[in-house]
mmCIF file of C-alpha atoms in Angstrom:
data_model
loop_
_atom_site.group_PDB
_atom_site.id
_atom_site.type_symbol
_atom_site.label_atom_id
_atom_site.label_comp_id
_atom_site.label_asym_id
_atom_site.label_seq_id
_atom_site.Cartn_x
_atom_site.Cartn_y
_atom_site.Cartn_z
ATOM 1 C CA UNK I 1 31.116 12.321 21.782
ATOM 2 C CA UNK I 2 29.454 8.952 21.211
ATOM 3 C CA UNK I 3 31.655 6.954 18.812
ATOM 4 C CA UNK I 4 29.777 4.318 16.815
ATOM 5 C CA UNK I 5 32.625 3.619 14.406
ATOM 6 C CA UNK I 6 33.723 0.394 16.113
ATOM 7 C CA UNK I 7 30.350 -1.239 16.617
ATOM 8 C CA UNK I 8 30.936 -3.484 13.595
ATOM 9 C CA UNK I 9 34.082 -5.220 12.409
ATOM 10 C CA UNK I 10 34.889 -6.577 8.967
ATOM 11 C CA UNK I 11 33.288 -9.902 9.753
ATOM 12 C CA UNK I 12 29.642 -8.872 9.349
ATOM 13 C CA UNK I 13 28.492 -12.009 11.157
ATOM 14 C CA UNK I 14 30.031 -10.829 14.406
ATOM 15 C CA UNK I 15 29.002 -7.679 16.211
ATOM 16 C CA UNK I 16 31.607 -6.217 18.547
ATOM 17 C CA UNK I 17 28.804 -5.241 20.905
ATOM 18 C CA UNK I 18 25.968 -7.536 21.867
ATOM 19 C CA UNK I 19 22.346 -6.499 21.447
ATOM 20 C CA UNK I 20 22.087 -6.127 25.217
ATOM 21 C CA UNK I 21 25.122 -3.827 25.396
ATOM 22 C CA UNK I 22 23.823 -1.780 22.461
ATOM 23 C CA UNK I 23 20.476 -1.335 24.172
ATOM 24 C CA UNK I 24 22.209 -0.362 27.405
ATOM 25 C CA UNK I 25 24.405 2.145 25.575
ATOM 26 C CA UNK I 26 21.422 3.745 23.833
ATOM 27 C CA UNK I 27 19.514 3.793 27.153
ATOM 28 C CA UNK I 28 16.145 3.088 25.541
ATOM 29 C CA UNK I 29 13.711 1.111 27.688
ATOM 30 C CA UNK I 30 10.285 -0.277 26.803
ATOM 31 C CA UNK I 31 8.781 2.021 29.406
ATOM 32 C CA UNK I 32 10.405 5.089 27.808
ATOM 33 C CA UNK I 33 9.194 4.084 24.363
ATOM 34 C CA UNK I 34 5.672 3.531 25.668
ATOM 35 C CA UNK I 35 5.653 6.941 27.340
ATOM 36 C CA UNK I 36 6.918 8.582 24.154
ATOM 37 C CA UNK I 37 4.265 6.858 22.022
ATOM 38 C CA UNK I 38 1.505 7.892 24.420
ATOM 39 C CA UNK I 39 2.665 11.521 24.361
ATOM 40 C CA UNK I 40 3.026 11.440 20.580
ATOM 41 C CA UNK I 41 -0.488 10.109 20.085
ATOM 42 C CA UNK I 42 -1.968 12.591 22.571
ATOM 43 C CA UNK I 43 -0.478 15.639 20.896
ATOM 44 C CA UNK I 44 -0.145 14.702 17.236
ATOM 45 C CA UNK I 45 -3.599 13.219 16.681
ATOM 46 C CA UNK I 46 -5.290 16.308 18.092
ATOM 47 C CA UNK I 47 -3.596 18.709 15.721
ATOM 48 C CA UNK I 48 -5.778 20.298 13.000
ATOM 49 C CA UNK I 49 -5.833 18.572 9.614
ATOM 50 C CA UNK I 50 -3.809 20.560 7.094
ATOM 51 C CA UNK I 51 -5.307 21.890 3.872
ATOM 52 C CA UNK I 52 -2.126 20.665 2.167
ATOM 53 C CA UNK I 53 -2.803 17.114 0.975
ATOM 54 C CA UNK I 54 0.843 16.157 1.361
ATOM 55 C CA UNK I 55 0.805 17.032 5.063
ATOM 56 C CA UNK I 56 -2.260 14.906 5.826
ATOM 57 C CA UNK I 57 -1.565 11.422 7.177
ATOM 58 C CA UNK I 58 -3.544 8.278 6.476
ATOM 59 C CA UNK I 59 -5.163 8.112 9.902
ATOM 60 C CA UNK I 60 -6.353 11.700 9.696
ATOM 61 C CA UNK I 61 -7.777 11.038 6.242
ATOM 62 C CA UNK I 62 -9.552 7.881 7.400
ATOM 63 C CA UNK I 63 -11.137 9.779 10.293
ATOM 64 C CA UNK I 64 -12.992 11.893 7.709
ATOM 65 C CA UNK I 65 -14.309 8.946 5.707
ATOM 66 C CA UNK I 66 -18.075 8.392 5.721
ATOM 67 C CA UNK I 67 -19.071 5.691 8.177
ATOM 68 C CA UNK I 68 -22.185 3.645 7.484
ATOM 69 C CA UNK I 69 -23.051 0.787 9.782
ATOM 70 C CA UNK I 70 -24.276 -1.948 7.450
ATOM 71 C CA UNK I 71 -24.428 -4.607 10.148
ATOM 72 C CA UNK I 72 -27.851 -6.123 9.877
ATOM 73 C CA UNK I 73 -28.418 -4.571 6.435
ATOM 74 C CA UNK I 74 -28.477 -7.919 4.709
ATOM 75 C CA UNK I 75 -28.273 -6.838 1.073
ATOM 76 C CA UNK I 76 -25.388 -4.391 1.555
ATOM 77 C CA UNK I 77 -23.338 -6.753 3.717
ATOM 78 C CA UNK I 78 -24.037 -9.607 1.322
ATOM 79 C CA UNK I 79 -22.681 -7.536 -1.581
ATOM 80 C CA UNK I 80 -19.616 -6.536 0.452
ATOM 81 C CA UNK I 81 -18.867 -10.174 1.302
ATOM 82 C CA UNK I 82 -19.288 -11.294 -2.303
ATOM 83 C CA UNK I 83 -17.155 -8.464 -3.709
ATOM 84 C CA UNK I 84 -14.423 -9.200 -1.163
ATOM 85 C CA UNK I 85 -14.406 -12.840 -2.254
ATOM 86 C CA UNK I 86 -14.172 -11.764 -5.899
ATOM 87 C CA UNK I 87 -11.157 -9.596 -5.066
ATOM 88 C CA UNK I 88 -9.507 -12.302 -2.948
ATOM 89 C CA UNK I 89 -9.794 -14.615 -5.909
ATOM 90 C CA UNK I 90 -7.608 -12.161 -7.889
ATOM 91 C CA UNK I 91 -5.040 -11.403 -5.184
ATOM 92 C CA UNK I 92 -1.483 -12.681 -5.488
ATOM 93 C CA UNK I 93 0.579 -12.861 -2.298
ATOM 94 C CA UNK I 94 4.285 -13.274 -1.613
ATOM 95 C CA UNK I 95 4.811 -14.372 1.988
ATOM 96 C CA UNK I 96 8.022 -14.530 4.005
ATOM 97 C CA UNK I 97 7.255 -16.038 7.408
ATOM 98 C CA UNK I 98 10.775 -16.093 8.837
ATOM 99 C CA UNK I 99 11.573 -19.554 7.503
ATOM 100 C CA UNK I 100 13.721 -20.598 4.539
ATOM 101 C CA UNK I 101 11.970 -20.223 1.225
ATOM 102 C CA UNK I 102 8.701 -18.473 0.557
ATOM 103 C CA UNK I 103 5.280 -18.858 -1.004
ATOM 104 C CA UNK I 104 4.018 -16.814 -3.914
ATOM 105 C CA UNK I 105 0.810 -17.239 -5.834
ATOM 106 C CA UNK I 106 -2.941 -16.932 -5.718
ATOM 107 C CA UNK I 107 -4.047 -16.163 -2.190
ATOM 108 C CA UNK I 108 -5.864 -19.475 -1.903
ATOM 109 C CA UNK I 109 -2.918 -21.541 -3.110
ATOM 110 C CA UNK I 110 -0.551 -19.811 -0.659
ATOM 111 C CA UNK I 111 -2.456 -21.066 2.342
ATOM 112 C CA UNK I 112 -4.028 -24.483 2.334
ATOM 113 C CA UNK I 113 -6.580 -23.411 4.940
ATOM 114 C CA UNK I 114 -8.210 -21.104 2.388
ATOM 115 C CA UNK I 115 -10.872 -23.195 0.741
ATOM 116 C CA UNK I 116 -13.558 -20.613 -0.053
ATOM 117 C CA UNK I 117 -13.508 -19.813 -3.733
ATOM 118 C CA UNK I 118 -15.931 -17.626 -5.662
ATOM 119 C CA UNK I 119 -18.771 -19.837 -6.886
ATOM 120 C CA UNK I 120 -19.451 -19.692 -10.604
ATOM 121 C CA UNK I 121 -22.158 -17.267 -11.751
ATOM 122 C CA UNK I 122 -22.161 -15.450 -8.402
ATOM 123 C CA UNK I 123 -20.455 -12.217 -9.473
ATOM 124 C CA UNK I 124 -22.064 -9.015 -8.266
ATOM 125 C CA UNK I 125 -23.980 -7.375 -11.118
ATOM 126 C CA UNK I 126 -24.546 -3.720 -11.977
ATOM 127 C CA UNK I 127 -28.249 -4.271 -11.445
ATOM 128 C CA UNK I 128 -27.637 -5.328 -7.844
ATOM 129 C CA UNK I 129 -25.430 -2.295 -7.231
ATOM 130 C CA UNK I 130 -27.963 0.126 -8.691
ATOM 131 C CA UNK I 131 -30.658 -1.237 -6.400
ATOM 132 C CA UNK I 132 -28.812 0.288 -3.422
ATOM 133 C CA UNK I 133 -29.163 3.925 -2.309
ATOM 134 C CA UNK I 134 -26.538 6.030 -4.085
ATOM 135 C CA UNK I 135 -24.556 6.700 -0.902
ATOM 136 C CA UNK I 136 -24.184 2.954 -0.284
ATOM 137 C CA UNK I 137 -23.185 1.867 -3.770
ATOM 138 C CA UNK I 138 -19.671 0.384 -3.996
ATOM 139 C CA UNK I 139 -17.221 1.964 -6.432
ATOM 140 C CA UNK I 140 -15.774 -1.411 -7.380
ATOM 141 C CA UNK I 141 -16.420 -5.115 -7.673
ATOM 142 C CA UNK I 142 -14.124 -7.848 -8.870
ATOM 143 C CA UNK I 143 -15.319 -7.130 -12.405
ATOM 144 C CA UNK I 144 -16.526 -3.527 -12.496
ATOM 145 C CA UNK I 145 -14.752 -0.355 -11.438
ATOM 146 C CA UNK I 146 -15.359 3.381 -11.595
ATOM 147 C CA UNK I 147 -13.012 5.490 -13.689
ATOM 148 C CA UNK I 148 -12.470 9.194 -14.221
ATOM 149 C CA UNK I 149 -12.015 8.878 -17.988
ATOM 150 C CA UNK I 150 -12.738 6.366 -20.699
ATOM 151 C CA UNK I 151 -10.656 3.286 -21.439
ATOM 152 C CA UNK I 152 -7.493 3.373 -23.505
ATOM 153 C CA UNK I 153 -4.967 4.629 -20.956
ATOM 154 C CA UNK I 154 -2.487 1.872 -21.692
ATOM 155 C CA UNK I 155 -2.584 2.428 -25.451
ATOM 156 C CA UNK I 156 -1.991 6.168 -24.990
ATOM 157 C CA UNK I 157 0.931 5.541 -22.632
ATOM 158 C CA UNK I 158 2.552 3.064 -25.008
ATOM 159 C CA UNK I 159 2.170 5.478 -27.895
ATOM 160 C CA UNK I 160 3.864 8.213 -25.872
ATOM 161 C CA UNK I 161 6.644 5.839 -24.865
ATOM 162 C CA UNK I 162 7.141 4.839 -28.509
ATOM 163 C CA UNK I 163 7.475 8.513 -29.439
ATOM 164 C CA UNK I 164 10.039 8.903 -26.682
ATOM 165 C CA UNK I 165 12.085 6.015 -28.110
ATOM 166 C CA UNK I 166 11.912 7.400 -31.658
ATOM 167 C CA UNK I 167 12.732 11.011 -30.783
ATOM 168 C CA UNK I 168 16.318 12.209 -31.141
ATOM 169 C CA UNK I 169 15.927 15.719 -29.711
ATOM 170 C CA UNK I 170 17.066 15.496 -26.023
ATOM 171 C CA UNK I 171 14.623 18.114 -24.733
ATOM 172 C CA UNK I 172 11.634 16.589 -26.505
ATOM 173 C CA UNK I 173 12.790 13.137 -25.409
ATOM 174 C CA UNK I 174 12.819 14.210 -21.771
ATOM 175 C CA UNK I 175 9.406 15.876 -22.158
ATOM 176 C CA UNK I 176 7.843 12.714 -23.605
ATOM 177 C CA UNK I 177 9.369 10.431 -20.989
ATOM 178 C CA UNK I 178 8.286 12.703 -18.119
ATOM 179 C CA UNK I 179 4.716 12.751 -19.408
ATOM 180 C CA UNK I 180 4.703 8.983 -19.909
ATOM 181 C CA UNK I 181 5.821 8.475 -16.300
ATOM 182 C CA UNK I 182 3.437 11.109 -14.982
ATOM 183 C CA UNK I 183 0.494 9.469 -16.754
ATOM 184 C CA UNK I 184 1.497 6.030 -15.499
ATOM 185 C CA UNK I 185 1.274 7.304 -11.906
ATOM 186 C CA UNK I 186 -1.974 9.250 -12.084
ATOM 187 C CA UNK I 187 -4.270 8.109 -14.910
ATOM 188 C CA UNK I 188 -7.007 5.470 -14.734
ATOM 189 C CA UNK I 189 -5.696 1.922 -14.841
ATOM 190 C CA UNK I 190 -6.356 -0.715 -17.466
ATOM 191 C CA UNK I 191 -4.745 -4.047 -18.219
ATOM 192 C CA UNK I 192 -1.821 -2.515 -20.107
ATOM 193 C CA UNK I 193 -0.934 0.195 -17.577
ATOM 194 C CA UNK I 194 -1.284 -2.346 -14.748
ATOM 195 C CA UNK I 195 1.134 -4.672 -16.550
ATOM 196 C CA UNK I 196 3.632 -1.812 -16.946
ATOM 197 C CA UNK I 197 3.453 -1.112 -13.203
ATOM 198 C CA UNK I 198 4.114 -4.799 -12.604
ATOM 199 C CA UNK I 199 7.504 -4.427 -14.303
ATOM 200 C CA UNK I 200 8.825 -1.840 -11.837
ATOM 201 C CA UNK I 201 12.222 -3.107 -10.687
ATOM 202 C CA UNK I 202 12.218 -0.827 -7.632
ATOM 203 C CA UNK I 203 9.102 -2.424 -6.154
ATOM 204 C CA UNK I 204 9.684 -4.579 -3.076
ATOM 205 C CA UNK I 205 8.252 -7.704 -4.698
ATOM 206 C CA UNK I 206 11.206 -7.670 -7.091
ATOM 207 C CA UNK I 207 14.082 -7.281 -4.647
ATOM 208 C CA UNK I 208 12.865 -8.607 -1.292
ATOM 209 C CA UNK I 209 12.761 -12.311 -2.268
ATOM 210 C CA UNK I 210 16.359 -11.979 -3.479
ATOM 211 C CA UNK I 211 17.324 -10.328 -0.207
ATOM 212 C CA UNK I 212 15.717 -13.165 1.745
ATOM 213 C CA UNK I 213 17.669 -15.768 -0.215
ATOM 214 C CA UNK I 214 20.909 -13.798 0.138
ATOM 215 C CA UNK I 215 20.968 -13.175 3.875
ATOM 216 C CA UNK I 216 18.598 -15.684 5.461
ATOM 217 C CA UNK I 217 21.391 -17.785 6.926
ATOM 218 C CA UNK I 218 23.217 -14.762 8.331
ATOM 219 C CA UNK I 219 22.722 -14.146 12.040
ATOM 220 C CA UNK I 220 23.432 -10.449 11.637
ATOM 221 C CA UNK I 221 20.299 -9.073 9.914
ATOM 222 C CA UNK I 222 16.793 -9.300 11.283
ATOM 223 C CA UNK I 223 14.133 -9.549 8.581
ATOM 224 C CA UNK I 224 10.509 -8.920 9.508
ATOM 225 C CA UNK I 225 7.800 -11.336 8.477
ATOM 226 C CA UNK I 226 6.439 -9.835 5.289
ATOM 227 C CA UNK I 227 3.411 -10.200 3.013
ATOM 228 C CA UNK I 228 3.485 -8.510 -0.386
ATOM 229 C CA UNK I 229 0.284 -8.358 -2.400
ATOM 230 C CA UNK I 230 -0.165 -7.765 -6.095
ATOM 231 C CA UNK I 231 -3.193 -5.532 -5.596
ATOM 232 C CA UNK I 232 -6.161 -6.470 -7.807
ATOM 233 C CA UNK I 233 -6.662 -3.840 -10.511
ATOM 234 C CA UNK I 234 -10.119 -2.721 -9.270
ATOM 235 C CA UNK I 235 -8.696 -2.009 -5.788
ATOM 236 C CA UNK I 236 -5.631 -0.165 -7.099
ATOM 237 C CA UNK I 237 -7.849 1.890 -9.426
ATOM 238 C CA UNK I 238 -9.486 3.383 -6.323
ATOM 239 C CA UNK I 239 -6.172 5.155 -5.619
ATOM 240 C CA UNK I 240 -6.612 7.014 -8.923
ATOM 241 C CA UNK I 241 -10.041 8.304 -7.840
ATOM 242 C CA UNK I 242 -10.683 11.196 -5.444
ATOM 243 C CA UNK I 243 -10.228 9.596 -2.013
ATOM 244 C CA UNK I 244 -12.807 11.770 -0.259
ATOM 245 C CA UNK I 245 -15.513 10.922 -2.814
ATOM 246 C CA UNK I 246 -15.449 7.148 -2.359
ATOM 247 C CA UNK I 247 -18.452 5.584 -0.659
ATOM 248 C CA UNK I 248 -18.483 4.128 2.826
ATOM 249 C CA UNK I 249 -19.216 0.732 1.270
ATOM 250 C CA UNK I 250 -16.036 0.997 -0.808
ATOM 251 C CA UNK I 251 -13.920 1.638 2.286
ATOM 252 C CA UNK I 252 -15.539 -1.305 4.063
ATOM 253 C CA UNK I 253 -14.813 -3.563 1.096
ATOM 254 C CA UNK I 254 -11.153 -2.554 1.020
ATOM 255 C CA UNK I 255 -10.770 -2.859 4.806
ATOM 256 C CA UNK I 256 -12.392 -6.308 4.847
ATOM 257 C CA UNK I 257 -10.400 -7.382 1.785
ATOM 258 C CA UNK I 258 -7.094 -6.429 3.447
ATOM 259 C CA UNK I 259 -8.110 -8.101 6.710
ATOM 260 C CA UNK I 260 -8.556 -11.398 4.895
ATOM 261 C CA UNK I 261 -5.803 -11.066 2.295
ATOM 262 C CA UNK I 262 -3.106 -10.264 4.855
ATOM 263 C CA UNK I 263 -4.657 -12.451 7.613
ATOM 264 C CA UNK I 264 -4.368 -9.604 10.097
ATOM 265 C CA UNK I 265 -4.274 -10.080 13.862
ATOM 266 C CA UNK I 266 -5.813 -7.184 15.811
ATOM 267 C CA UNK I 267 -3.439 -7.787 18.727
ATOM 268 C CA UNK I 268 -0.287 -7.290 16.642
ATOM 269 C CA UNK I 269 1.680 -4.275 15.425
ATOM 270 C CA UNK I 270 2.431 -3.768 11.742
ATOM 271 C CA UNK I 271 4.431 -1.625 9.361
ATOM 272 C CA UNK I 272 2.633 -0.892 6.075
ATOM 273 C CA UNK I 273 3.694 0.535 2.736
ATOM 274 C CA UNK I 274 3.173 0.219 -0.984
ATOM 275 C CA UNK I 275 5.769 -1.489 -3.129
ATOM 276 C CA UNK I 276 7.861 1.692 -3.259
ATOM 277 C CA UNK I 277 6.351 4.233 -0.838
ATOM 278 C CA UNK I 278 5.359 4.414 2.833
ATOM 279 C CA UNK I 279 5.125 8.177 3.504
ATOM 280 C CA UNK I 280 6.859 7.287 6.776
ATOM 281 C CA UNK I 281 8.227 10.761 7.422
ATOM 282 C CA UNK I 282 4.895 11.044 9.228
ATOM 283 C CA UNK I 283 5.180 7.716 11.002
ATOM 284 C CA UNK I 284 1.432 7.549 11.565
ATOM 285 C CA UNK I 285 1.163 6.513 7.914
ATOM 286 C CA UNK I 286 3.301 3.422 8.393
ATOM 287 C CA UNK I 287 2.944 2.241 11.999
ATOM 288 C CA UNK I 288 -0.201 0.293 12.956
ATOM 289 C CA UNK I 289 -0.541 -0.570 16.619
ATOM 290 C CA UNK I 290 -4.067 -1.148 17.935
ATOM 291 C CA UNK I 291 -7.215 -3.045 16.982
ATOM 292 C CA UNK I 292 -8.995 -0.046 15.450
ATOM 293 C CA UNK I 293 -6.012 0.734 13.236
ATOM 294 C CA UNK I 294 -5.610 -2.890 12.175
ATOM 295 C CA UNK I 295 -9.264 -2.880 11.079
ATOM 296 C CA UNK I 296 -8.647 0.276 9.009
ATOM 297 C CA UNK I 297 -5.424 -0.845 7.304
ATOM 298 C CA UNK I 298 -7.191 -0.968 3.929
ATOM 299 C CA UNK I 299 -8.150 2.707 4.203
ATOM 300 C CA UNK I 300 -4.583 3.638 5.183
ATOM 301 C CA UNK I 301 -2.982 1.714 2.323
ATOM 302 C CA UNK I 302 -5.445 3.237 -0.107
ATOM 303 C CA UNK I 303 -4.726 6.769 1.123
ATOM 304 C CA UNK I 304 -0.958 6.259 0.919
ATOM 305 C CA UNK I 305 -1.421 5.055 -2.669
ATOM 306 C CA UNK I 306 -3.704 8.014 -3.453
ATOM 307 C CA UNK I 307 -1.225 10.456 -1.951
ATOM 308 C CA UNK I 308 1.579 8.856 -3.988
ATOM 309 C CA UNK I 309 -0.463 9.242 -7.168
ATOM 310 C CA UNK I 310 -1.139 12.865 -6.338
ATOM 311 C CA UNK I 311 2.579 13.620 -6.297
ATOM 312 C CA UNK I 312 2.455 13.221 -10.072
ATOM 313 C CA UNK I 313 -0.152 15.994 -10.387
ATOM 314 C CA UNK I 314 0.797 19.630 -10.661
ATOM 315 C CA UNK I 315 0.603 21.646 -7.455
ATOM 316 C CA UNK I 316 -2.272 20.031 -5.557
ATOM 317 C CA UNK I 317 -0.991 21.717 -2.402
ATOM 318 C CA UNK I 318 -1.470 25.260 -3.707
ATOM 319 C CA UNK I 319 2.131 25.936 -2.730
ATOM 320 C CA UNK I 320 3.974 25.371 -6.009
ATOM 321 C CA UNK I 321 4.267 21.640 -5.455
ATOM 322 C CA UNK I 322 6.225 20.205 -8.408
ATOM 323 C CA UNK I 323 5.108 17.155 -10.339
ATOM 324 C CA UNK I 324 6.989 14.163 -8.924
ATOM 325 C CA UNK I 325 6.481 10.737 -10.441
ATOM 326 C CA UNK I 326 7.683 7.392 -9.104
ATOM 327 C CA UNK I 327 5.928 7.168 -5.747
ATOM 328 C CA UNK I 328 2.920 5.477 -7.391
ATOM 329 C CA UNK I 329 4.856 3.298 -9.843
ATOM 330 C CA UNK I 330 3.879 0.003 -8.229
ATOM 331 C CA UNK I 331 0.967 -2.414 -8.042
ATOM 332 C CA UNK I 332 1.947 -3.803 -4.641
ATOM 333 C CA UNK I 333 0.775 -3.292 -1.046
ATOM 334 C CA UNK I 334 2.839 -4.579 1.865
ATOM 335 C CA UNK I 335 2.139 -5.485 5.487
ATOM 336 C CA UNK I 336 5.162 -6.346 7.633
ATOM 337 C CA UNK I 337 5.706 -7.446 11.188
ATOM 338 C CA UNK I 338 6.767 -4.399 13.226
ATOM 339 C CA UNK I 339 10.189 -4.920 14.806
#
């Protein structure tokens, strides 16, 4: 039997076995991994898409999205570019680039090469959106966003939370808290509910900077380069809408926004997740490894967020799926170097 009990000693800075010896022991070669990945892609991507939402992966979902080529359609592409700039102006990024310290702030202030800001009085208007054919209209701008219900989500959630705090009956207390958490994960977003999500202590933006500071000077752990975004409210609201009903223009906006916000390189491999959820039990949700997938990262992140929100619903699978909250309790998206 393979005994791994002595790989590490009490001094965590020293491994009993070198990386080379570990690799030799595990007998994993780059060629074997490449062959496995090729076989996995060949067989898994050709399987039928399940009618159970929770068994659909992000790449399968994106393959069903409407595709409209707007190249050369000046007005549509102009609106996309302007909306992306509006969203970039709202994006906050934490970046760990493998060096001591980190940057955190508005996306333009994090990188001195970003000099394009949204000009004043250039916001996309509802009149401009309504001039487009219905199938090409975006579902969001930096200022406007579609919702399922009316405003007031945050007030309703706070009222329910206040009732939870004031209630003494344990059963009623649990009922109120469960419904507060369920609503936080699935209802339309407003400024209050977004601010509540921002306080989630389990989200990676809270603990990863502390981890970096704690272990950076250790030679034992390998930390991937990481970018954590506080997702602008209009973008995150799209995860509370029906994913399959969003317009092709919306998907292009979110893809282009993520390309620029995360400064993606189409030749690199990435691991993606939200602040608390990656749905990585189907690794196609988390692992990005070719140019086409890098271009579609926005669609994948949005689907993972939508799927997480759907966990809070009752039985969307038709198979007695319980209501599970927590997977959507974050306002962060993450792109990490794949190691």
